[in-house]
Amino acid sequence: MKKLLVLLGPNLNMVGIREKAIYGKENAQSINEDILAKAKSLNIECEIYQSNHEGDLIDRIHAAYSEDVSGIVINAGALTHYSYALRDAIASVEDSIPTIEVHMSNVHTREEFRHKSVISPVCKGVIAGFGKNGYFYALEELA
Ligand code: DQA
Protein backbone atom coordinates (compact mmCIF):
# COMPACT_ATOMS: atom_id res chain seq x y z
CA MET A 1 0.00 0.00 0.00
CA LYS A 2 1.28 3.44 -0.95
CA LYS A 3 2.30 5.61 2.00
CA LEU A 4 1.86 9.38 1.92
CA LEU A 5 2.88 11.95 4.49
CA VAL A 6 0.84 15.07 5.23
CA LEU A 7 3.06 17.69 6.86
CA LEU A 8 1.49 20.65 8.62
CA GLY A 9 3.57 23.56 9.82
CA PRO A 10 3.29 26.30 12.43
CA ASN A 11 -0.15 27.32 13.70
CA LEU A 12 -2.05 24.77 11.64
CA ASN A 13 -3.01 23.09 14.91
CA MET A 14 -4.93 26.32 15.63
CA VAL A 15 -7.26 26.07 12.62
CA GLY A 16 -10.82 26.40 13.90
CA ILE A 17 -9.62 28.87 16.54
CA ARG A 18 -7.36 31.21 14.53
CA GLU A 19 -8.68 33.73 11.96
CA LYS A 20 -11.95 31.88 11.37
CA ALA A 21 -12.97 34.18 8.53
CA ILE A 22 -9.93 32.91 6.61
CA TYR A 23 -9.48 29.30 7.73
CA GLY A 24 -13.03 28.40 8.76
CA LYS A 25 -14.58 27.15 11.99
CA GLU A 26 -13.79 23.46 11.63
CA ASN A 27 -11.06 22.44 14.03
CA ALA A 28 -7.74 20.86 13.11
CA GLN A 29 -8.60 17.47 14.60
CA SER A 30 -11.78 17.20 12.55
CA ILE A 31 -9.92 18.19 9.37
CA ASN A 32 -7.24 15.60 10.13
CA GLU A 33 -9.90 12.91 10.51
CA ASP A 34 -11.28 13.87 7.09
CA ILE A 35 -7.80 13.73 5.56
CA LEU A 36 -7.31 10.20 6.96
CA ALA A 37 -10.77 9.15 5.72
CA LYS A 38 -9.97 10.51 2.25
CA ALA A 39 -6.67 8.59 2.22
CA LYS A 40 -8.48 5.43 3.25
CA SER A 41 -10.99 5.86 0.42
CA LEU A 42 -8.02 6.11 -1.97
CA ASN A 43 -6.48 2.98 -0.46
CA ILE A 44 -3.47 4.89 0.79
CA GLU A 45 -1.64 4.71 4.07
CA CYS A 46 -1.37 8.23 5.44
CA GLU A 47 0.41 9.85 8.35
CA ILE A 48 -0.28 13.41 9.42
CA TYR A 49 2.56 15.19 11.19
CA GLN A 50 2.09 18.70 12.57
CA SER A 51 4.84 20.75 14.17
CA ASN A 52 5.34 24.37 15.09
CA HIS A 53 9.11 23.88 14.75
CA GLU A 54 11.01 24.21 11.51
CA GLY A 55 13.68 21.66 12.44
CA ASP A 56 11.11 19.01 13.35
CA LEU A 57 9.51 19.33 9.91
CA ILE A 58 12.94 19.05 8.29
CA ASP A 59 13.79 15.97 10.37
CA ARG A 60 10.45 14.38 9.38
CA ILE A 61 11.21 14.95 5.68
CA HIS A 62 14.67 13.41 6.05
CA ALA A 63 13.22 10.40 7.87
CA ALA A 64 10.63 9.95 5.09
CA TYR A 65 13.49 9.21 2.68
CA SER A 66 14.31 5.93 4.36
CA GLU A 67 10.70 5.01 5.09
CA ASP A 68 9.30 4.18 1.70
CA VAL A 69 7.11 7.31 1.63
CA SER A 70 5.99 7.91 -1.94
CA GLY A 71 4.71 11.46 -1.67
CA ILE A 72 4.41 14.43 0.65
CA VAL A 73 1.60 16.94 0.98
CA ILE A 74 2.83 20.01 2.81
CA ASN A 75 1.14 23.05 4.22
CA ALA A 76 4.16 24.76 5.70
CA GLY A 77 2.20 27.71 7.11
CA ALA A 78 4.26 30.88 7.31
CA LEU A 79 7.51 28.91 6.78
CA THR A 80 6.38 28.75 3.15
CA HIS A 81 7.36 32.36 2.70
CA TYR A 82 10.89 32.37 4.13
CA SER A 83 12.28 28.96 5.10
CA TYR A 84 15.17 28.16 2.78
CA ALA A 85 16.04 25.29 5.13
CA LEU A 86 12.65 23.67 4.55
CA ARG A 87 12.99 24.25 0.83
CA ASP A 88 16.39 22.52 0.86
CA ALA A 89 14.93 19.57 2.80
CA ILE A 90 12.17 19.13 0.19
CA ALA A 91 14.79 19.43 -2.58
CA SER A 92 16.99 16.82 -0.84
CA VAL A 93 14.35 14.14 -1.37
CA GLU A 94 12.66 15.43 -4.54
CA ASP A 95 14.23 12.77 -6.80
CA SER A 96 12.38 10.02 -4.94
CA ILE A 97 9.54 11.82 -3.11
CA PRO A 98 7.30 14.29 -4.97
CA THR A 99 5.88 17.05 -2.78
CA ILE A 100 2.69 19.05 -3.31
CA GLU A 101 2.32 22.42 -1.57
CA VAL A 102 -1.12 23.21 -0.16
CA HIS A 103 -2.60 26.36 1.37
CA MET A 104 -6.11 26.50 2.76
CA SER A 105 -6.44 30.18 1.87
CA ASN A 106 -5.73 31.83 -1.46
CA VAL A 107 -2.41 33.35 -0.44
CA HIS A 108 -2.35 35.51 -3.59
CA THR A 109 -5.37 37.53 -2.49
CA ARG A 110 -3.81 38.23 0.91
CA GLU A 111 -0.88 40.30 2.23
CA GLU A 112 2.03 40.81 -0.12
CA PHE A 113 4.43 38.73 2.00
CA ARG A 114 2.21 35.67 1.40
CA HIS A 115 2.50 35.98 -2.40
CA LYS A 116 6.03 34.56 -2.37
CA SER A 117 6.67 30.88 -1.68
CA VAL A 118 10.28 29.76 -1.36
CA ILE A 119 9.22 26.10 -1.47
CA SER A 120 7.16 26.18 -4.71
CA PRO A 121 10.21 25.78 -7.00
CA VAL A 122 10.99 22.39 -5.42
CA CYS A 123 7.38 21.17 -5.30
CA LYS A 124 5.52 19.35 -8.10
CA GLY A 125 2.54 21.66 -7.79
CA VAL A 126 0.65 24.09 -5.63
CA ILE A 127 -3.00 24.11 -4.49
CA ALA A 128 -4.32 27.18 -2.72
CA GLY A 129 -7.69 28.64 -1.79
CA PHE A 130 -9.90 25.58 -1.41
CA GLY A 131 -9.79 25.09 2.36
CA LYS A 132 -9.40 21.50 3.53
CA ASN A 133 -10.36 20.25 0.06
CA GLY A 134 -6.86 21.24 -1.03
CA TYR A 135 -5.44 18.37 1.04
CA PHE A 136 -7.89 15.95 -0.62
CA TYR A 137 -6.95 17.16 -4.13
CA ALA A 138 -3.26 16.72 -3.33
CA LEU A 139 -3.82 13.17 -2.02
CA GLU A 140 -5.78 12.31 -5.17
CA GLU A 141 -2.95 13.58 -7.34
CA LEU A 142 -0.29 11.63 -5.46
CA ALA A 143 -2.43 8.50 -5.34
C1 DQA B 1 -1.44 29.09 5.03
C2 DQA B 1 -1.10 30.48 4.49
C3 DQA B 1 0.13 31.03 5.18
O1 DQA B 1 0.44 32.32 4.66
C4 DQA B 1 -0.10 31.15 6.67
O2 DQA B 1 1.06 31.61 7.31
C5 DQA B 1 -0.60 29.90 7.27
C6 DQA B 1 -1.59 29.10 6.55
C7 DQA B 1 -2.77 28.54 4.44
O3 DQA B 1 -3.05 27.38 4.66
O4 DQA B 1 -3.51 29.29 3.81
O5 DQA B 1 -0.28 29.58 8.42
O6 DQA B 1 -0.42 28.19 4.66
PDB file of C-alpha atoms and ligand atoms in Angstrom:
ATOM      1  CA  MET A   1       0.000   0.000   0.000  1.00  0.00           C
ATOM      2  CA  LYS A   2       1.277   3.436  -0.946  1.00  0.00           C
ATOM      3  CA  LYS A   3       2.300   5.607   1.997  1.00  0.00           C
ATOM      4  CA  LEU A   4       1.863   9.382   1.919  1.00  0.00           C
ATOM      5  CA  LEU A   5       2.878  11.949   4.488  1.00  0.00           C
ATOM      6  CA  VAL A   6       0.841  15.071   5.225  1.00  0.00           C
ATOM      7  CA  LEU A   7       3.064  17.694   6.865  1.00  0.00           C
ATOM      8  CA  LEU A   8       1.493  20.652   8.622  1.00  0.00           C
ATOM      9  CA  GLY A   9       3.574  23.560   9.819  1.00  0.00           C
ATOM     10  CA  PRO A  10       3.286  26.305  12.427  1.00  0.00           C
ATOM     11  CA  ASN A  11      -0.154  27.318  13.700  1.00  0.00           C
ATOM     12  CA  LEU A  12      -2.053  24.772  11.639  1.00  0.00           C
ATOM     13  CA  ASN A  13      -3.010  23.089  14.912  1.00  0.00           C
ATOM     14  CA  MET A  14      -4.929  26.315  15.627  1.00  0.00           C
ATOM     15  CA  VAL A  15      -7.259  26.069  12.618  1.00  0.00           C
ATOM     16  CA  GLY A  16     -10.818  26.400  13.904  1.00  0.00           C
ATOM     17  CA  ILE A  17      -9.621  28.873  16.540  1.00  0.00           C
ATOM     18  CA  ARG A  18      -7.362  31.212  14.533  1.00  0.00           C
ATOM     19  CA  GLU A  19      -8.680  33.725  11.964  1.00  0.00           C
ATOM     20  CA  LYS A  20     -11.951  31.876  11.375  1.00  0.00           C
ATOM     21  CA  ALA A  21     -12.972  34.179   8.528  1.00  0.00           C
ATOM     22  CA  ILE A  22      -9.932  32.912   6.611  1.00  0.00           C
ATOM     23  CA  TYR A  23      -9.482  29.296   7.728  1.00  0.00           C
ATOM     24  CA  GLY A  24     -13.033  28.402   8.764  1.00  0.00           C
ATOM     25  CA  LYS A  25     -14.585  27.152  11.987  1.00  0.00           C
ATOM     26  CA  GLU A  26     -13.795  23.464  11.627  1.00  0.00           C
ATOM     27  CA  ASN A  27     -11.061  22.435  14.029  1.00  0.00           C
ATOM     28  CA  ALA A  28      -7.738  20.862  13.115  1.00  0.00           C
ATOM     29  CA  GLN A  29      -8.596  17.474  14.597  1.00  0.00           C
ATOM     30  CA  SER A  30     -11.777  17.202  12.549  1.00  0.00           C
ATOM     31  CA  ILE A  31      -9.918  18.192   9.366  1.00  0.00           C
ATOM     32  CA  ASN A  32      -7.239  15.602  10.132  1.00  0.00           C
ATOM     33  CA  GLU A  33      -9.895  12.912  10.513  1.00  0.00           C
ATOM     34  CA  ASP A  34     -11.285  13.870   7.092  1.00  0.00           C
ATOM     35  CA  ILE A  35      -7.801  13.726   5.556  1.00  0.00           C
ATOM     36  CA  LEU A  36      -7.309  10.201   6.961  1.00  0.00           C
ATOM     37  CA  ALA A  37     -10.772   9.153   5.715  1.00  0.00           C
ATOM     38  CA  LYS A  38      -9.969  10.507   2.254  1.00  0.00           C
ATOM     39  CA  ALA A  39      -6.673   8.591   2.223  1.00  0.00           C
ATOM     40  CA  LYS A  40      -8.485   5.426   3.254  1.00  0.00           C
ATOM     41  CA  SER A  41     -10.995   5.858   0.420  1.00  0.00           C
ATOM     42  CA  LEU A  42      -8.023   6.112  -1.970  1.00  0.00           C
ATOM     43  CA  ASN A  43      -6.483   2.984  -0.464  1.00  0.00           C
ATOM     44  CA  ILE A  44      -3.469   4.886   0.786  1.00  0.00           C
ATOM     45  CA  GLU A  45      -1.640   4.705   4.074  1.00  0.00           C
ATOM     46  CA  CYS A  46      -1.372   8.228   5.441  1.00  0.00           C
ATOM     47  CA  GLU A  47       0.411   9.849   8.346  1.00  0.00           C
ATOM     48  CA  ILE A  48      -0.279  13.411   9.419  1.00  0.00           C
ATOM     49  CA  TYR A  49       2.563  15.191  11.195  1.00  0.00           C
ATOM     50  CA  GLN A  50       2.093  18.698  12.572  1.00  0.00           C
ATOM     51  CA  SER A  51       4.841  20.750  14.168  1.00  0.00           C
ATOM     52  CA  ASN A  52       5.343  24.366  15.087  1.00  0.00           C
ATOM     53  CA  HIS A  53       9.106  23.884  14.746  1.00  0.00           C
ATOM     54  CA  GLU A  54      11.006  24.208  11.506  1.00  0.00           C
ATOM     55  CA  GLY A  55      13.682  21.663  12.437  1.00  0.00           C
ATOM     56  CA  ASP A  56      11.114  19.013  13.355  1.00  0.00           C
ATOM     57  CA  LEU A  57       9.513  19.330   9.915  1.00  0.00           C
ATOM     58  CA  ILE A  58      12.940  19.051   8.286  1.00  0.00           C
ATOM     59  CA  ASP A  59      13.786  15.967  10.373  1.00  0.00           C
ATOM     60  CA  ARG A  60      10.452  14.380   9.376  1.00  0.00           C
ATOM     61  CA  ILE A  61      11.206  14.949   5.681  1.00  0.00           C
ATOM     62  CA  HIS A  62      14.673  13.413   6.051  1.00  0.00           C
ATOM     63  CA  ALA A  63      13.221  10.397   7.866  1.00  0.00           C
ATOM     64  CA  ALA A  64      10.628   9.948   5.089  1.00  0.00           C
ATOM     65  CA  TYR A  65      13.491   9.212   2.679  1.00  0.00           C
ATOM     66  CA  SER A  66      14.315   5.934   4.365  1.00  0.00           C
ATOM     67  CA  GLU A  67      10.704   5.011   5.094  1.00  0.00           C
ATOM     68  CA  ASP A  68       9.297   4.183   1.697  1.00  0.00           C
ATOM     69  CA  VAL A  69       7.114   7.306   1.632  1.00  0.00           C
ATOM     70  CA  SER A  70       5.986   7.910  -1.940  1.00  0.00           C
ATOM     71  CA  GLY A  71       4.707  11.455  -1.665  1.00  0.00           C
ATOM     72  CA  ILE A  72       4.414  14.425   0.649  1.00  0.00           C
ATOM     73  CA  VAL A  73       1.595  16.941   0.977  1.00  0.00           C
ATOM     74  CA  ILE A  74       2.831  20.012   2.811  1.00  0.00           C
ATOM     75  CA  ASN A  75       1.135  23.051   4.224  1.00  0.00           C
ATOM     76  CA  ALA A  76       4.156  24.762   5.701  1.00  0.00           C
ATOM     77  CA  GLY A  77       2.195  27.708   7.111  1.00  0.00           C
ATOM     78  CA  ALA A  78       4.264  30.882   7.306  1.00  0.00           C
ATOM     79  CA  LEU A  79       7.506  28.912   6.784  1.00  0.00           C
ATOM     80  CA  THR A  80       6.380  28.754   3.148  1.00  0.00           C
ATOM     81  CA  HIS A  81       7.362  32.361   2.702  1.00  0.00           C
ATOM     82  CA  TYR A  82      10.890  32.367   4.133  1.00  0.00           C
ATOM     83  CA  SER A  83      12.276  28.961   5.101  1.00  0.00           C
ATOM     84  CA  TYR A  84      15.165  28.161   2.778  1.00  0.00           C
ATOM     85  CA  ALA A  85      16.040  25.295   5.126  1.00  0.00           C
ATOM     86  CA  LEU A  86      12.649  23.667   4.553  1.00  0.00           C
ATOM     87  CA  ARG A  87      12.991  24.250   0.826  1.00  0.00           C
ATOM     88  CA  ASP A  88      16.392  22.516   0.858  1.00  0.00           C
ATOM     89  CA  ALA A  89      14.935  19.569   2.797  1.00  0.00           C
ATOM     90  CA  ILE A  90      12.175  19.126   0.185  1.00  0.00           C
ATOM     91  CA  ALA A  91      14.794  19.431  -2.577  1.00  0.00           C
ATOM     92  CA  SER A  92      16.987  16.819  -0.838  1.00  0.00           C
ATOM     93  CA  VAL A  93      14.354  14.135  -1.374  1.00  0.00           C
ATOM     94  CA  GLU A  94      12.664  15.426  -4.543  1.00  0.00           C
ATOM     95  CA  ASP A  95      14.228  12.768  -6.801  1.00  0.00           C
ATOM     96  CA  SER A  96      12.376  10.019  -4.943  1.00  0.00           C
ATOM     97  CA  ILE A  97       9.541  11.822  -3.111  1.00  0.00           C
ATOM     98  CA  PRO A  98       7.297  14.286  -4.970  1.00  0.00           C
ATOM     99  CA  THR A  99       5.879  17.049  -2.777  1.00  0.00           C
ATOM    100  CA  ILE A 100       2.690  19.050  -3.307  1.00  0.00           C
ATOM    101  CA  GLU A 101       2.321  22.422  -1.565  1.00  0.00           C
ATOM    102  CA  VAL A 102      -1.120  23.207  -0.163  1.00  0.00           C
ATOM    103  CA  HIS A 103      -2.596  26.362   1.371  1.00  0.00           C
ATOM    104  CA  MET A 104      -6.106  26.498   2.759  1.00  0.00           C
ATOM    105  CA  SER A 105      -6.436  30.184   1.866  1.00  0.00           C
ATOM    106  CA  ASN A 106      -5.730  31.830  -1.463  1.00  0.00           C
ATOM    107  CA  VAL A 107      -2.410  33.348  -0.436  1.00  0.00           C
ATOM    108  CA  HIS A 108      -2.345  35.512  -3.586  1.00  0.00           C
ATOM    109  CA  THR A 109      -5.371  37.530  -2.493  1.00  0.00           C
ATOM    110  CA  ARG A 110      -3.811  38.235   0.914  1.00  0.00           C
ATOM    111  CA  GLU A 111      -0.885  40.300   2.235  1.00  0.00           C
ATOM    112  CA  GLU A 112       2.030  40.813  -0.122  1.00  0.00           C
ATOM    113  CA  PHE A 113       4.429  38.726   2.002  1.00  0.00           C
ATOM    114  CA  ARG A 114       2.210  35.674   1.397  1.00  0.00           C
ATOM    115  CA  HIS A 115       2.504  35.979  -2.397  1.00  0.00           C
ATOM    116  CA  LYS A 116       6.026  34.556  -2.370  1.00  0.00           C
ATOM    117  CA  SER A 117       6.671  30.882  -1.678  1.00  0.00           C
ATOM    118  CA  VAL A 118      10.282  29.759  -1.362  1.00  0.00           C
ATOM    119  CA  ILE A 119       9.223  26.098  -1.467  1.00  0.00           C
ATOM    120  CA  SER A 120       7.159  26.182  -4.710  1.00  0.00           C
ATOM    121  CA  PRO A 121      10.213  25.780  -7.001  1.00  0.00           C
ATOM    122  CA  VAL A 122      10.988  22.392  -5.424  1.00  0.00           C
ATOM    123  CA  CYS A 123       7.376  21.175  -5.301  1.00  0.00           C
ATOM    124  CA  LYS A 124       5.519  19.353  -8.098  1.00  0.00           C
ATOM    125  CA  GLY A 125       2.539  21.658  -7.795  1.00  0.00           C
ATOM    126  CA  VAL A 126       0.649  24.091  -5.625  1.00  0.00           C
ATOM    127  CA  ILE A 127      -2.995  24.105  -4.489  1.00  0.00           C
ATOM    128  CA  ALA A 128      -4.324  27.183  -2.719  1.00  0.00           C
ATOM    129  CA  GLY A 129      -7.688  28.638  -1.787  1.00  0.00           C
ATOM    130  CA  PHE A 130      -9.897  25.577  -1.410  1.00  0.00           C
ATOM    131  CA  GLY A 131      -9.791  25.091   2.356  1.00  0.00           C
ATOM    132  CA  LYS A 132      -9.405  21.503   3.528  1.00  0.00           C
ATOM    133  CA  ASN A 133     -10.360  20.246   0.062  1.00  0.00           C
ATOM    134  CA  GLY A 134      -6.857  21.238  -1.029  1.00  0.00           C
ATOM    135  CA  TYR A 135      -5.444  18.369   1.036  1.00  0.00           C
ATOM    136  CA  PHE A 136      -7.887  15.947  -0.623  1.00  0.00           C
ATOM    137  CA  TYR A 137      -6.952  17.156  -4.133  1.00  0.00           C
ATOM    138  CA  ALA A 138      -3.265  16.717  -3.327  1.00  0.00           C
ATOM    139  CA  LEU A 139      -3.818  13.173  -2.016  1.00  0.00           C
ATOM    140  CA  GLU A 140      -5.781  12.313  -5.172  1.00  0.00           C
ATOM    141  CA  GLU A 141      -2.950  13.584  -7.338  1.00  0.00           C
ATOM    142  CA  LEU A 142      -0.286  11.634  -5.459  1.00  0.00           C
ATOM    143  CA  ALA A 143      -2.430   8.503  -5.339  1.00  0.00           C
TER     144      ALA A 143
HETATM  145  C1  DQA B   1      -1.445  29.090   5.028  1.00  0.00           C
HETATM  146  C2  DQA B   1      -1.097  30.478   4.491  1.00  0.00           C
HETATM  147  C3  DQA B   1       0.131  31.026   5.175  1.00  0.00           C
HETATM  148  O1  DQA B   1       0.439  32.317   4.664  1.00  0.00           O
HETATM  149  C4  DQA B   1      -0.096  31.150   6.669  1.00  0.00           C
HETATM  150  O2  DQA B   1       1.064  31.613   7.309  1.00  0.00           O
HETATM  151  C5  DQA B   1      -0.605  29.898   7.268  1.00  0.00           C
HETATM  152  C6  DQA B   1      -1.588  29.101   6.553  1.00  0.00           C
HETATM  153  C7  DQA B   1      -2.769  28.544   4.445  1.00  0.00           C
HETATM  154  O3  DQA B   1      -3.052  27.375   4.661  1.00  0.00           O
HETATM  155  O4  DQA B   1      -3.513  29.289   3.811  1.00  0.00           O
HETATM  156  O5  DQA B   1      -0.278  29.578   8.417  1.00  0.00           O
HETATM  157  O6  DQA B   1      -0.419  28.195   4.664  1.00  0.00           O
END
